Structures are given as C-alpha cells and as structure tokens.
Amino acid sequence: MQTTLMIYDGTASADSDVPRTGGVPLAPAGFTWPMCGCFCGGPLQFFAHLPAEDGVLSVFLCQNDPGACEFWDASSGANRVYLFPGRDCSRWLCPRRE
C-alpha cells in the first residue's frame, strides 16, 4: 500500500486547484464563512484545500485564542471540513475580524 503525504511543492496561486495550506479557500458562490462553535465564537481560519474525487475538501479550524478552543477534537465545534462538489468554485475572501 502506498501513502502520499502533503509536502511543500513550492508556491501555488490562491485559486489553484492543487493541495495547499493557507491562503483563501475556493468555495461556491453564497458560501457563509464558518464560525467557531466552541468558546470564542469567532471566524474559523482556513487551513487546507484538498482536491478529492468528488470535489474539494476545505478544512477550517479555530486559531482565535490558541489553546482555548479544542480544534483537534472532531466534536468540539472548533473545526469544520466542507466537501464542495465538482470544481465549480470561485475565490472567497476571509471576513474581517471585528
């Protein structure tokens, strides 16, 4: 069995459809930015863009007050993963923090 890990492969543009971390997500029009459901209630940080067979996985996690929200716990509300079907996505910009 072969496993492929995400490794640094140079820079990628924000609208690139390759595996990448950081930047802005590619999301369908009308996407509502996810908020932390744990303690802080702030906007989640976009973490990774992962092309999948059925579309694109976009991973978000809380980094508003590091250590306060349990972003590693799948049931804490401090993280989200979205499967956006197909490749029909547009660039989405991060909301401003109040």
mmCIF file of C-alpha atoms in Angstrom:
data_model
loop_
_atom_site.group_PDB
_atom_site.id
_atom_site.type_symbol
_atom_site.label_atom_id
_atom_site.label_comp_id
_atom_site.label_asym_id
_atom_site.label_seq_id
_atom_site.Cartn_x
_atom_site.Cartn_y
_atom_site.Cartn_z
ATOM 1 C CA MET A 1 0.000 0.000 0.000
ATOM 2 C CA GLN A 2 1.328 3.440 -0.907
ATOM 3 C CA THR A 3 0.612 6.606 1.060
ATOM 4 C CA THR A 4 1.062 10.093 -0.338
ATOM 5 C CA LEU A 5 1.637 12.834 2.203
ATOM 6 C CA MET A 6 1.129 16.543 1.609
ATOM 7 C CA ILE A 7 4.559 18.054 1.181
ATOM 8 C CA TYR A 8 5.746 21.535 0.271
ATOM 9 C CA ASP A 9 5.950 21.763 -3.504
ATOM 10 C CA GLY A 10 6.569 25.490 -3.927
ATOM 11 C CA THR A 11 4.076 28.307 -4.029
ATOM 12 C CA ALA A 12 0.594 27.970 -5.525
ATOM 13 C CA SER A 13 -1.767 30.750 -6.524
ATOM 14 C CA ALA A 14 -4.806 31.335 -4.302
ATOM 15 C CA ASP A 15 -7.168 29.985 -6.961
ATOM 16 C CA SER A 16 -5.055 26.920 -7.782
ATOM 17 C CA ASP A 17 -6.765 23.532 -7.667
ATOM 18 C CA VAL A 18 -3.791 21.708 -6.113
ATOM 19 C CA PRO A 19 -3.403 20.527 -2.499
ATOM 20 C CA ARG A 20 -2.289 23.502 -0.430
ATOM 21 C CA THR A 21 -2.430 25.041 3.029
ATOM 22 C CA GLY A 22 -3.325 28.598 3.906
ATOM 23 C CA GLY A 23 -4.449 31.380 1.636
ATOM 24 C CA VAL A 24 -8.139 31.613 0.823
ATOM 25 C CA PRO A 25 -10.483 28.734 0.070
ATOM 26 C CA LEU A 26 -12.195 28.066 -3.216
ATOM 27 C CA ALA A 27 -15.877 27.968 -2.339
ATOM 28 C CA PRO A 28 -19.168 28.118 -4.221
ATOM 29 C CA ALA A 29 -20.987 31.447 -4.506
ATOM 30 C CA GLY A 30 -23.068 32.179 -1.411
ATOM 31 C CA PHE A 31 -20.782 30.250 0.954
ATOM 32 C CA THR A 32 -21.116 31.525 4.530
ATOM 33 C CA TRP A 33 -17.835 31.695 6.418
ATOM 34 C CA PRO A 34 -17.842 29.192 9.343
ATOM 35 C CA MET A 35 -17.719 30.425 12.916
ATOM 36 C CA CYS A 36 -16.261 28.634 15.936
ATOM 37 C CA GLY A 37 -18.865 26.671 17.861
ATOM 38 C CA CYS A 38 -16.607 26.240 20.862
ATOM 39 C CA PHE A 39 -15.744 29.010 23.364
ATOM 40 C CA CYS A 40 -14.702 32.037 21.335
ATOM 41 C CA GLY A 41 -17.397 32.155 18.622
ATOM 42 C CA GLY A 42 -15.005 33.862 16.169
ATOM 43 C CA PRO A 43 -14.443 33.093 12.486
ATOM 44 C CA LEU A 44 -12.574 29.881 11.772
ATOM 45 C CA GLN A 45 -9.245 30.087 9.942
ATOM 46 C CA PHE A 46 -8.953 28.439 6.527
ATOM 47 C CA PHE A 47 -6.364 25.692 6.899
ATOM 48 C CA ALA A 48 -6.195 23.436 3.830
ATOM 49 C CA HIS A 49 -7.516 22.902 0.305
ATOM 50 C CA LEU A 50 -7.562 19.220 -0.658
ATOM 51 C CA PRO A 51 -8.824 18.106 -4.072
ATOM 52 C CA ALA A 52 -10.911 14.937 -3.737
ATOM 53 C CA GLU A 53 -12.560 12.546 -6.159
ATOM 54 C CA ASP A 54 -15.983 14.148 -5.613
ATOM 55 C CA GLY A 55 -14.826 17.777 -5.415
ATOM 56 C CA VAL A 56 -12.747 19.814 -2.993
ATOM 57 C CA LEU A 57 -12.324 19.416 0.768
ATOM 58 C CA SER A 58 -11.852 22.736 2.566
ATOM 59 C CA VAL A 59 -10.580 22.454 6.135
ATOM 60 C CA PHE A 60 -11.157 25.215 8.725
ATOM 61 C CA LEU A 61 -10.051 25.404 12.368
ATOM 62 C CA CYS A 62 -10.119 27.845 15.255
ATOM 63 C CA GLN A 63 -6.985 29.846 15.981
ATOM 64 C CA ASN A 64 -8.614 32.909 17.572
ATOM 65 C CA ASP A 65 -7.184 32.273 21.042
ATOM 66 C CA PRO A 66 -4.739 29.366 20.646
ATOM 67 C CA GLY A 67 -5.291 26.755 23.332
ATOM 68 C CA ALA A 68 -8.771 27.990 24.321
ATOM 69 C CA CYS A 69 -10.750 26.024 21.715
ATOM 70 C CA GLU A 70 -10.107 22.336 21.132
ATOM 71 C CA PHE A 71 -9.679 22.429 17.337
ATOM 72 C CA TRP A 72 -8.222 18.881 17.353
ATOM 73 C CA ASP A 73 -11.458 17.401 18.786
ATOM 74 C CA ALA A 74 -13.866 16.459 15.979
ATOM 75 C CA SER A 75 -16.921 17.161 18.163
ATOM 76 C CA SER A 76 -15.812 20.441 19.805
ATOM 77 C CA GLY A 77 -17.231 22.803 17.159
ATOM 78 C CA ALA A 78 -13.810 24.429 16.708
ATOM 79 C CA ASN A 79 -13.254 22.928 13.254
ATOM 80 C CA ARG A 80 -15.157 22.240 10.042
ATOM 81 C CA VAL A 81 -14.498 20.346 6.828
ATOM 82 C CA TYR A 82 -16.634 21.079 3.782
ATOM 83 C CA LEU A 83 -16.900 18.986 0.649
ATOM 84 C CA PHE A 84 -17.638 21.347 -2.215
ATOM 85 C CA PRO A 85 -18.837 19.189 -5.127
ATOM 86 C CA GLY A 86 -17.220 19.473 -8.535
ATOM 87 C CA ARG A 87 -14.777 22.186 -9.460
ATOM 88 C CA ASP A 88 -17.345 24.979 -9.857
ATOM 89 C CA CYS A 89 -15.885 27.243 -7.157
ATOM 90 C CA SER A 90 -14.975 30.897 -7.019
ATOM 91 C CA ARG A 91 -12.426 32.732 -4.896
ATOM 92 C CA TRP A 92 -13.741 33.647 -1.456
ATOM 93 C CA LEU A 93 -12.061 36.200 0.807
ATOM 94 C CA CYS A 94 -11.614 35.920 4.553
ATOM 95 C CA PRO A 95 -14.035 38.047 6.615
ATOM 96 C CA ARG A 96 -12.644 40.838 8.733
ATOM 97 C CA ARG A 97 -12.499 40.346 12.468
ATOM 98 C CA GLU A 98 -14.412 42.905 14.464
#
